Coordinates of C-alpha atoms in Angstrom, one line a residue:
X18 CA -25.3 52.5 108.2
X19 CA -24.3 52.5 111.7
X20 CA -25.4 49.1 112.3
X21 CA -23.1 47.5 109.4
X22 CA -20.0 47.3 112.1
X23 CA -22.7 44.7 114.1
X24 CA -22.7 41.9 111.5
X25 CA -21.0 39.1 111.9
X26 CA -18.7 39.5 108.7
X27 CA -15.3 41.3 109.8
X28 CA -15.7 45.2 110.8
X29 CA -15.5 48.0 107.6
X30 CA -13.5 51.1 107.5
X31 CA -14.6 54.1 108.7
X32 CA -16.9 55.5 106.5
X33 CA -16.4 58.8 107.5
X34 CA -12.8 59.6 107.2
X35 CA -12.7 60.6 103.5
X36 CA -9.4 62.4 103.9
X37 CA -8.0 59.0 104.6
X38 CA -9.6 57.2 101.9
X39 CA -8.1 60.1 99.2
X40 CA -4.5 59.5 100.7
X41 CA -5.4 55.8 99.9
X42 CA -6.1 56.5 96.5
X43 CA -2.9 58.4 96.2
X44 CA -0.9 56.0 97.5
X45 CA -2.6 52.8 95.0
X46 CA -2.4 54.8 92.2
X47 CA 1.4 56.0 92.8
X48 CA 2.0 52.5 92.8
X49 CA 0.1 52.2 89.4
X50 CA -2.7 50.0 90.9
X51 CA -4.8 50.2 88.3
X52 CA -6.8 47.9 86.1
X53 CA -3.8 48.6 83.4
X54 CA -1.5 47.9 85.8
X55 CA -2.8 44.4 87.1
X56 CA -2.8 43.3 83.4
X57 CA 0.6 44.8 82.8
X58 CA 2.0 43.0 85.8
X59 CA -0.4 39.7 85.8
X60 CA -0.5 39.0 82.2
X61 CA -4.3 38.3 80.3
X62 CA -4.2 34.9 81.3
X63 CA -3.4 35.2 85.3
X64 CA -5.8 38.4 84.3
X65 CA -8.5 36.5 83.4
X66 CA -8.0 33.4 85.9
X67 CA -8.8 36.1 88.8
X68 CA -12.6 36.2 86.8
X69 CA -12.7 32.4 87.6
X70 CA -12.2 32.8 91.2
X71 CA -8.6 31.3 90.6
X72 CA -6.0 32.9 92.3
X73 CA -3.0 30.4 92.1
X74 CA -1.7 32.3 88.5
X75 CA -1.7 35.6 90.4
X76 CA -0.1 34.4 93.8
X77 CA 3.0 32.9 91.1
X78 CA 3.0 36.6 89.4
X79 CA 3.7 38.3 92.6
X80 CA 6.1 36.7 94.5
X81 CA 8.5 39.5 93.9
X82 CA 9.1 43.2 96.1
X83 CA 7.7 45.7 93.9
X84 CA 5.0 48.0 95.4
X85 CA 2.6 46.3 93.0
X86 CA 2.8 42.9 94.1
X87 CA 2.5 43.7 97.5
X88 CA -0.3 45.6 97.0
X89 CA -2.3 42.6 94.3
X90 CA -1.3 40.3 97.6
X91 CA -2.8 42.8 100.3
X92 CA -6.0 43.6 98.6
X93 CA -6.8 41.4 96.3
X94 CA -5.3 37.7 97.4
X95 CA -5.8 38.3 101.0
X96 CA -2.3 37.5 101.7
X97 CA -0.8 38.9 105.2
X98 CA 2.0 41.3 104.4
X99 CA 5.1 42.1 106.2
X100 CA 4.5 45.7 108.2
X101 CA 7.6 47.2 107.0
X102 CA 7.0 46.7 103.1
X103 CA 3.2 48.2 103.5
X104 CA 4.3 51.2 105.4
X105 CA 7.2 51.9 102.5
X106 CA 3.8 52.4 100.2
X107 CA 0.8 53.1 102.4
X108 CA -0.2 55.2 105.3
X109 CA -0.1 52.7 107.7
X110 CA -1.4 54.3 111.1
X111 CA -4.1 56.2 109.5
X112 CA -5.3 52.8 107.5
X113 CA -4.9 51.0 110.9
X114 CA -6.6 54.0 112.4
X115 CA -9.8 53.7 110.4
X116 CA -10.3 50.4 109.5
X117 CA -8.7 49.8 106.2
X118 CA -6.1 47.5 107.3
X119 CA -6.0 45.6 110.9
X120 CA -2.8 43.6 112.0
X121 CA -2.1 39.9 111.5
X122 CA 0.2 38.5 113.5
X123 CA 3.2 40.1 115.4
X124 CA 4.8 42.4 112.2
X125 CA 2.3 41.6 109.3
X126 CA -0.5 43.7 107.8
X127 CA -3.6 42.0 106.2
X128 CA -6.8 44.0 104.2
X129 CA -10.3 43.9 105.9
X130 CA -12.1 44.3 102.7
X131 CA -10.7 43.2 99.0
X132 CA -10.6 46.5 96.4
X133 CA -10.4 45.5 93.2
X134 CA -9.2 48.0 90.6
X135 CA -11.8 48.9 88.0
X136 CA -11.0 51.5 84.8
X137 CA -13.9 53.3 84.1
X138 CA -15.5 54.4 80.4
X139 CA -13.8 57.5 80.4
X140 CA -10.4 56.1 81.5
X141 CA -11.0 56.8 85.2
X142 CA -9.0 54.6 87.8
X143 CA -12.0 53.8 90.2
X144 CA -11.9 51.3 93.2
X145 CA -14.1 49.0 93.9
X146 CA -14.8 47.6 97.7
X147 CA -16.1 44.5 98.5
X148 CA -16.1 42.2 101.3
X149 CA -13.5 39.7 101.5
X150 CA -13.1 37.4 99.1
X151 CA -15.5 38.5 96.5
X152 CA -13.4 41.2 94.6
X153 CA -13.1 38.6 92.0
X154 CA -14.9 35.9 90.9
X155 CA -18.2 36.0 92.3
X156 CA -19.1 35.3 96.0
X157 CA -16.9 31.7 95.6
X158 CA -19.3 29.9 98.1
X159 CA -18.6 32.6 100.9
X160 CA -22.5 33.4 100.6
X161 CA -23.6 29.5 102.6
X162 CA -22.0 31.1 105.5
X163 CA -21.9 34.7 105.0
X164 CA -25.8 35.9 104.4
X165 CA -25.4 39.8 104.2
X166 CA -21.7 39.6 102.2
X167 CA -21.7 42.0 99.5
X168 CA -19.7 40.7 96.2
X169 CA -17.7 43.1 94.1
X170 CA -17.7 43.8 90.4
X171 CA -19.5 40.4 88.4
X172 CA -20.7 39.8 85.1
X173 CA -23.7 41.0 85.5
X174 CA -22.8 44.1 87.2
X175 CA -20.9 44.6 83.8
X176 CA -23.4 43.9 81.9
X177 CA -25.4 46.5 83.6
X178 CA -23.2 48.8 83.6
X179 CA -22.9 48.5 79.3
X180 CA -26.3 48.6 78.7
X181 CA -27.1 51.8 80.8
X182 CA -27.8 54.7 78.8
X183 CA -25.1 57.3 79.6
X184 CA -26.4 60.9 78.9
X185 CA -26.5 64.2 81.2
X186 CA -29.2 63.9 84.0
X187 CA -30.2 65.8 86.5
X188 CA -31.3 62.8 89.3
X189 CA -29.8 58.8 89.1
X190 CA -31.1 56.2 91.1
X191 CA -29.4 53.0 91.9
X192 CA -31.4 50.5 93.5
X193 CA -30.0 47.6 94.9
X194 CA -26.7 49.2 95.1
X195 CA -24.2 46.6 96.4
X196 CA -20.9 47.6 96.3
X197 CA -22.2 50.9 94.6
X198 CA -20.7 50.1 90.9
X199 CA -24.0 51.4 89.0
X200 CA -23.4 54.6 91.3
X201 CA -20.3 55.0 90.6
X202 CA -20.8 54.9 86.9
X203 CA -23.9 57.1 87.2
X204 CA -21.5 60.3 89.3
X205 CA -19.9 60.3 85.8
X206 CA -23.3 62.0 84.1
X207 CA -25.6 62.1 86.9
X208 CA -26.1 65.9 88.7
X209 CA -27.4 64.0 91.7
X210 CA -27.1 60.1 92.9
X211 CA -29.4 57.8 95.5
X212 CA -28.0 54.8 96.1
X213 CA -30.7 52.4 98.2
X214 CA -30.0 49.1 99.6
X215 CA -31.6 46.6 101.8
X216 CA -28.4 45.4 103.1
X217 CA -26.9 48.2 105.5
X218 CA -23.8 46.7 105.1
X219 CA -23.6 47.3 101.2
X220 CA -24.3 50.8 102.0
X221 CA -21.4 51.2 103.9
X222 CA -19.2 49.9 101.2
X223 CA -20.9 51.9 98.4
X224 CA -19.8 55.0 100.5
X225 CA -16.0 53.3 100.3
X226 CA -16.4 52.6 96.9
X227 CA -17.4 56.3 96.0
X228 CA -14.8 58.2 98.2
X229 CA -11.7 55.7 97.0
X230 CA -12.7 56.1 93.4
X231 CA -12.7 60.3 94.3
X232 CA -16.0 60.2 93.0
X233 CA -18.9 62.2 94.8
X234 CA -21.1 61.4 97.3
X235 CA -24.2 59.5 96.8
X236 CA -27.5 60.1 98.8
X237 CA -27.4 56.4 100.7
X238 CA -30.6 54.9 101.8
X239 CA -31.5 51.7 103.2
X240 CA -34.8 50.0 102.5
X241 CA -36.8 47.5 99.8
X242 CA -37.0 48.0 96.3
X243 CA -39.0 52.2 95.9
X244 CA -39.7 52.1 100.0
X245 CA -36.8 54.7 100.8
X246 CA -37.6 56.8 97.8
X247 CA -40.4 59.4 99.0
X248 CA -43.6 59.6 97.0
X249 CA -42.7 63.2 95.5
X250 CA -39.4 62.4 94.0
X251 CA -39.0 61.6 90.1
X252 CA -35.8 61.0 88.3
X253 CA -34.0 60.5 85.0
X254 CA -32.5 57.3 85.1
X255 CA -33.1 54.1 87.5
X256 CA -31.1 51.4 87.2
X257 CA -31.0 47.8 89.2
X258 CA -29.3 44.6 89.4
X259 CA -31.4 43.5 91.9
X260 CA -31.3 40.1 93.7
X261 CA -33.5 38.3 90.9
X262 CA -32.6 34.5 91.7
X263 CA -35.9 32.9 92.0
X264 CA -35.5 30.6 94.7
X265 CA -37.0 29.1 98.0
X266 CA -36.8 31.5 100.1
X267 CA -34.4 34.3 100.6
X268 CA -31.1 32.4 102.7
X269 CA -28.4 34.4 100.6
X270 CA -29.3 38.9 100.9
X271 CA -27.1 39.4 97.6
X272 CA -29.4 37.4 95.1
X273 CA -32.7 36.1 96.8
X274 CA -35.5 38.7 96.5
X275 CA -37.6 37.1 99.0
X276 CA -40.9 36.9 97.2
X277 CA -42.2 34.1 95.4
X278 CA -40.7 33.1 91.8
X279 CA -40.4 36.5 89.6
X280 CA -42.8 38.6 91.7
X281 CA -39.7 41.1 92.9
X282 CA -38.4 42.0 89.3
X283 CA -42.4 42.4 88.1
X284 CA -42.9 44.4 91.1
X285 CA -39.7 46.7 90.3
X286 CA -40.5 47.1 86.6
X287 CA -44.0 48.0 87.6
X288 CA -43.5 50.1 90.1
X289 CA -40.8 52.2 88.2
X290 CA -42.9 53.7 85.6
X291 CA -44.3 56.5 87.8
X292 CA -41.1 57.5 89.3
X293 CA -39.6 58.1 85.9
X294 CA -39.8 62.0 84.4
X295 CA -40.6 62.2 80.9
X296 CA -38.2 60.8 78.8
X297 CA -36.5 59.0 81.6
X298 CA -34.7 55.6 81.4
X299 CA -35.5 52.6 83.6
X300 CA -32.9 49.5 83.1
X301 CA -33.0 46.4 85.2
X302 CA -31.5 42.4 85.1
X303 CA -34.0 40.3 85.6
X304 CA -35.2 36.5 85.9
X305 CA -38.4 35.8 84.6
X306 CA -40.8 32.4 84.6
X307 CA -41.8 30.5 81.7
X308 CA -44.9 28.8 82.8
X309 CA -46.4 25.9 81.5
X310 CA -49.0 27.2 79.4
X311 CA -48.2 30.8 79.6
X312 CA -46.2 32.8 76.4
X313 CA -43.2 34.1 78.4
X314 CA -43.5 37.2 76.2
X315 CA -47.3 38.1 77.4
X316 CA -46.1 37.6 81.0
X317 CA -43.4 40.1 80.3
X318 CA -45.8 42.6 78.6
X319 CA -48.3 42.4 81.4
X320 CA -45.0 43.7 83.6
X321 CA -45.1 47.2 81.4
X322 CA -46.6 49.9 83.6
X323 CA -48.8 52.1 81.8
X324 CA -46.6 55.6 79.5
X325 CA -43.8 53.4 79.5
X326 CA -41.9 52.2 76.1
X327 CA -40.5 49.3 76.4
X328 CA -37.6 46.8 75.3
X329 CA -37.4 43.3 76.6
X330 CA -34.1 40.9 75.6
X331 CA -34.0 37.6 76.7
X332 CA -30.7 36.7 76.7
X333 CA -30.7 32.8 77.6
X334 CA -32.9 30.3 79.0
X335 CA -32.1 27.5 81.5
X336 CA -34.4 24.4 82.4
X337 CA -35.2 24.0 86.0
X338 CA -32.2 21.4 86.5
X339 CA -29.6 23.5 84.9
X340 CA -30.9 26.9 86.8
X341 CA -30.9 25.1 90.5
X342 CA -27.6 23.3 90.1
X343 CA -26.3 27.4 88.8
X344 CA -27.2 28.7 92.0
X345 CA -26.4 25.8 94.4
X346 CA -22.8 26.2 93.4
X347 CA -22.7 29.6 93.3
X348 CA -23.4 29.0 96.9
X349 CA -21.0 26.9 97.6
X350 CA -23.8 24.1 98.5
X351 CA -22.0 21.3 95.7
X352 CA -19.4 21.3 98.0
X353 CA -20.8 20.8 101.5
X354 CA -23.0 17.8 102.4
X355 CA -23.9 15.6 100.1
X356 CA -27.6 15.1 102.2
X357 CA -27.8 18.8 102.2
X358 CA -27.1 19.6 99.1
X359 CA -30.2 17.1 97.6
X360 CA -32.5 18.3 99.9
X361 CA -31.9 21.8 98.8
X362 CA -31.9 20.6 95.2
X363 CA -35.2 19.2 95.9
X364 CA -36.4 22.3 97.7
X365 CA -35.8 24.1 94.5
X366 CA -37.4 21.5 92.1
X367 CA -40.0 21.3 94.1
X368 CA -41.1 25.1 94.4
X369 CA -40.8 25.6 90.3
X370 CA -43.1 22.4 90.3
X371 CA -45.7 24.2 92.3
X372 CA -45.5 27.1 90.2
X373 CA -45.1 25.0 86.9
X374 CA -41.9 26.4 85.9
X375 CA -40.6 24.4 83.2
X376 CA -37.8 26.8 82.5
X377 CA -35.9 30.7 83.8
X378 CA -34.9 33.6 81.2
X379 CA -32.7 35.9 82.0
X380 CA -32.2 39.6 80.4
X381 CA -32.4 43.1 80.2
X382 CA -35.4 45.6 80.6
X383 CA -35.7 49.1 79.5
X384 CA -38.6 51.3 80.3
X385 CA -38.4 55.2 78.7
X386 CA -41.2 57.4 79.8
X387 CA -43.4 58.8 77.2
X388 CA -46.1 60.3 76.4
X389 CA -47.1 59.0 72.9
X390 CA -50.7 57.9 73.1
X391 CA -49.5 54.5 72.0
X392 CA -46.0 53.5 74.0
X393 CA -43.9 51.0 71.8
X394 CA -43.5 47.5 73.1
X395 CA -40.7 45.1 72.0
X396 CA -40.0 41.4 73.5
X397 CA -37.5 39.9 71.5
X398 CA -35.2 37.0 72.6
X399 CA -31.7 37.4 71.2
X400 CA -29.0 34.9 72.8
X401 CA -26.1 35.9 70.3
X402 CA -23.1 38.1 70.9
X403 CA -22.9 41.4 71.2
X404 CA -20.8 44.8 71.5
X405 CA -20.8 46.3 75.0
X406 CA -21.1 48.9 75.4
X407 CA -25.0 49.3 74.1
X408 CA -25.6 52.4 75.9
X409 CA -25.7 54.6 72.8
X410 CA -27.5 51.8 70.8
X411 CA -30.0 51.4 73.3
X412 CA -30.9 55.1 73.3
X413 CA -30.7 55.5 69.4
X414 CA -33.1 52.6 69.3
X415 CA -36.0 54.4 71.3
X416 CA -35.0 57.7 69.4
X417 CA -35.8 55.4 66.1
X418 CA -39.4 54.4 67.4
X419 CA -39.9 58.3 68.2
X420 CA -39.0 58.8 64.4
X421 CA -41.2 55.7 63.1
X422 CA -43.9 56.7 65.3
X423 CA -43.9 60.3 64.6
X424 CA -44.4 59.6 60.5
X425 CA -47.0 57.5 58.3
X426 CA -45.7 55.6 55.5
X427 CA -46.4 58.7 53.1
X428 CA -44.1 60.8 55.7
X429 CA -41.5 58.1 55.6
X430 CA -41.2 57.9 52.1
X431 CA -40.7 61.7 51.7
X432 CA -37.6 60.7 54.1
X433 CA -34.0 60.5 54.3
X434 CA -32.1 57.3 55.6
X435 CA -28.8 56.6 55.8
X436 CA -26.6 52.7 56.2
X437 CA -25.8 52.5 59.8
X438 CA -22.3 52.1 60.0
X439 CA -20.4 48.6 59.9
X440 CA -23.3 47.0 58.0
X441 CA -22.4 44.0 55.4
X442 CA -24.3 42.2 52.7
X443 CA -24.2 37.9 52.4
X444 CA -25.5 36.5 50.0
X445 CA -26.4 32.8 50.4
X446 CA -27.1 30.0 47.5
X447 CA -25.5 27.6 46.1
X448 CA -21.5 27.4 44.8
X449 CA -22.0 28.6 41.0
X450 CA -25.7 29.4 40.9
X451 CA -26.8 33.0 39.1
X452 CA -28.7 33.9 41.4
X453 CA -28.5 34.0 45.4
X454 CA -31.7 32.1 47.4
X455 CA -31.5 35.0 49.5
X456 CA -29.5 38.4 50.8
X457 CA -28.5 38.8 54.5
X458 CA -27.5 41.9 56.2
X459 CA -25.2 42.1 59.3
X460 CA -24.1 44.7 61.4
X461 CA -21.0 44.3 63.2
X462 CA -21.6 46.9 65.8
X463 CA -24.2 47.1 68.3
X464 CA -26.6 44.5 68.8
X465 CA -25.2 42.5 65.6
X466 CA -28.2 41.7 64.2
X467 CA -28.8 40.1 60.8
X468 CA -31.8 40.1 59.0
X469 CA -33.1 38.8 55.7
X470 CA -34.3 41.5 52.7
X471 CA -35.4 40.7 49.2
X472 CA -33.6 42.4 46.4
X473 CA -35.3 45.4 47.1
X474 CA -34.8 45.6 50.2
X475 CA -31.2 44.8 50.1
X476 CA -30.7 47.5 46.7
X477 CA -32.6 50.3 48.8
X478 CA -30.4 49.4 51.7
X479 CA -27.1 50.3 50.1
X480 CA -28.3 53.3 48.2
X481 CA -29.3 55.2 51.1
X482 CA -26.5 57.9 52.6
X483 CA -28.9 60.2 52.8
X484 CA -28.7 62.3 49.8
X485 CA -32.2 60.8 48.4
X486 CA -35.5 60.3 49.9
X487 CA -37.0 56.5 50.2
X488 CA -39.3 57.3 47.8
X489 CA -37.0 58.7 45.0
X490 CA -34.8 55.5 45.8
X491 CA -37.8 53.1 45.2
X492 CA -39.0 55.1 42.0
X493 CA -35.2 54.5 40.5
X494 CA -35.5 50.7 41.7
X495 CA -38.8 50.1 40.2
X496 CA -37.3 51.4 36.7
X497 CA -34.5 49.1 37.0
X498 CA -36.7 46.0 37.8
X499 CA -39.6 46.8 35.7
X500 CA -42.2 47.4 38.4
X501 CA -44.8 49.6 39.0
X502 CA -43.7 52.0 41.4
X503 CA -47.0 52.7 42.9
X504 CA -47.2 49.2 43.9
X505 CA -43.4 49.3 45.0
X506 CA -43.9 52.4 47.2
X507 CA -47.0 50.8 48.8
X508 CA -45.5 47.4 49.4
X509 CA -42.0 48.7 50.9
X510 CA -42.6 51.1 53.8
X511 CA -43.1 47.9 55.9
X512 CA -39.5 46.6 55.2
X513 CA -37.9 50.1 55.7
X514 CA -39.7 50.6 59.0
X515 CA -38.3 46.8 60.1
X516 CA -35.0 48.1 58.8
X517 CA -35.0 51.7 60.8
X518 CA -36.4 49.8 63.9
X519 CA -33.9 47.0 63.8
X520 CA -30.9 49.9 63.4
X521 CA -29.6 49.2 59.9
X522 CA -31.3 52.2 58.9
X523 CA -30.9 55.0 61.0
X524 CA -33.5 58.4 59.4
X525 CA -31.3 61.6 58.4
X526 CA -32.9 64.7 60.7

């Protein structure tokens, strides 16, 4: 970490001074900034305009004197404050003294990094640091001419952060840690964090992250991917929003891997397996190739390292165009030289054309140790909404497998089942007709999923609350339709399991 103060982007405070950063935290939250304040004071739609990178709402909702708007202006708008109207709020000489705050000009104050207020699950007030101007937003284009800047709290670091299961563990790692959001989130339930980073400098600003949010330490340690974690140490949870642009080359630290096309997410996901205890949850972002005459979901598969269950999402899919022209403006390229920017275009175009690349998915990966002779594998794509946070719906769906795994179809008719919550029937057909063409369950929680049943499916769906077992259910349905129900109970286990796997069953223990 010593070496962060050497880059070329402006110096970091002290990361050693955690006295100063907790009379920080005093002082920002006296002053009630806090995620629920910035709405309060911004209003959703200047809120939301800070997402976009646009600040000009903001700037208009704090041209006033109240501590607040000084303080959105300081350390979020990189604005240069007067020094009087900073020291009525902050301690000035010992931010000056470490590095939190420099001067700018003969009587004005200005931020050296952007802290972005951030509530956690629990209703924490957390803080997160970032260097400056990417507490909101994104990088904005500061990444063409700042290579080792590390961005604050993004979409996808929220989308991390949602799908992580959250339950007691003895040892977290975050790797990749950025601005340290995943390890700030992990203190909450984690005994013990490691926070690794290739970037020294993101390593100092996790530290700042951690000790302005009052959350523990973390064990910080720079290196690639598992290189700083030694070969004798196992945990309970990994997570990683790893640099998984697949690019040429590796200009910008905070999203270029630096190996060719997917190779650094299929070499995280592999290599995680055997540094997960039993039971243990692995959860990455990732980028992935679909190759001309590959099946994207065999390539993803053949990532699976051996005792691992596994579920793969694709969330969305971009052609080669539309994925280069994402991350040349997220570099701020679209706005430099034209020259430049088609050369660059073509660099891109060109390396997926080596490769034959005809297209990019992007989504979510989750390894759980096991030891079931047979380890569950599901690649799904699923581009529709859903309900963050999926934590808990995550975890219950590999707690379903154990169940489904754990009991033949003669077992799981001697079961109990119960509706998962929040789950409708549609019916579909025509305006007027007798009967409908076919039934559709939703859920409205979770993943959201629908999925079509036949009348069976659909009548054994809404009987179950757990009082009968499937098999009692089915006898009861096979009387009402006139069917045999030896034939019923042989022909439905497949449905229920699809329904249990899917979550709109969830078995009664």
């Amino acid at each position: 970490m010593s070496n962060a103060s050497q880059s070329p982007l402006s110096p970091l405070p002290a990361p050693d001074r955690p006295e100063v950063a907790a009379r920080l935290r005093d002082a920002l939250l006296g002053a009630s900034f806090t995620a629920d304040g910035l709405l309060e004071l911004l209003g959703a739609p200047a809120y939301a305009a800070l997402a976009r990178s646009e600040t000009v709402p903001a700037l208009r909702a704090t041209r006033g004197d109240t501590p607040l708007e000084m303080l959105v202006r300081l350390f979020l708008l990189q604005q240069p404050v007067p020094h009087a109207r900073v020291a009525n709020v902050l301690p000035v000489d010992a931010c000056l003294a470490t590095g939190w705050l420099k001067h700018a000009g003969a009587d004005e104050l200005a931020a050296t990094v952007d802290v972005r207020p951030y509530g956690g699950p629990g209703g924490e007030d957390w803080f997160i640091v970032s260097d400056l101007g990417c507490a909101v937003g994104g990088a904005g284009g500061i990444g063409s001419r700042d290579e080792g800047v590390v961005l604050g709290v993004g979409g996808a670091s929220m989308t991390l952060a949602g799908i992580t299961v959250r339950t007691p563990v003895g040892a977290a790692l975050d790797l990749g840690t950025g601005s340290g959001i995943q390890a700030l989130h992990a203190a909450r339930h984690a005994t013990r964090v490691t926070a690794t980073d290739l970037n020294p400098r993101a390593l100092h600003i996790t530290g700042l992250t951690l000790a302005l949010s009052g959350a523990p330490a973390a064990d910080l340690r720079e290196g690639s991917l598992f290189t700083p974690v030694r070969d004798d140490e196992t945990y309970d949870l990994i997570v990683s929003n790893p640099p998984f642009v697949i690019s040429p080359g590796a200009r910008l630290t905070y999203r270029d891997g630096g190996m060719g096309g997917d190779d650094l997410c299929r070499t995280l996901v592999q290599e995680a397996g055997e540094r997960l205890n039993e039971g243990g949850f692995a959860q990455f972002l990732a980028n992935w190739q679909h190759v001309e005459g590959e099946d994207w979901q065999d390539r993803l598969r053949s990532w699976v390292p051996r005792g691992c269950d596994a579920w793969i999402v694709q969330r969305e899919v971009q052609d080669v165009n539309q994925y280069a022209e994402l991350w040349l403006r997220d570099a701020g390229d679209h706005e430099g030289d034209a020259a430049q920017y088609q050369a660059r275009y073509d660099a891109w175009l060109d390396e997926f054309e080596a490769r034959k690349v005809k297209a990019v998915g992007f989504g979510w990966i989750t390894l759980r140790r096991t030891s079931a002779a047979v380890p569950s594998l599901t690649v799904e794509e699923w581009p529709h909404p859903v309900e963050q946070p999926l934590g808990d719906t995550i975890r219950a769906h590999f707690d379903r497998l154990d169940h489904l795994r754990g009991h033949d179809d003669a077992a799981l008719l001697e079961g109990h089942f119960r509706l998962a919550a929040e789950v409708v029937q549609e019916q579909v057909g025509l305006p007027g007709a007798e009967d409908p063409e076919h039934v559709v369950l939703r859920q409205n929680r979770g993943m959201r999923r629908a999925t079509r049943v036949d009348t069976v499916g659909a009548g054994f769906a809404g009987v179950c609350d757990g009082t009968m077992s499937a098999g009692r259910i089915l006898d009861a349905i096979a009387q009402l339709i006139g069917e045999d129900p030896v034939l019923l109970r042989d022909r439905t286990p497949a449905q229920i399991r699809l329904l249990v796997e899917q979550g709109f069953l969830d078995p009664v223990r």
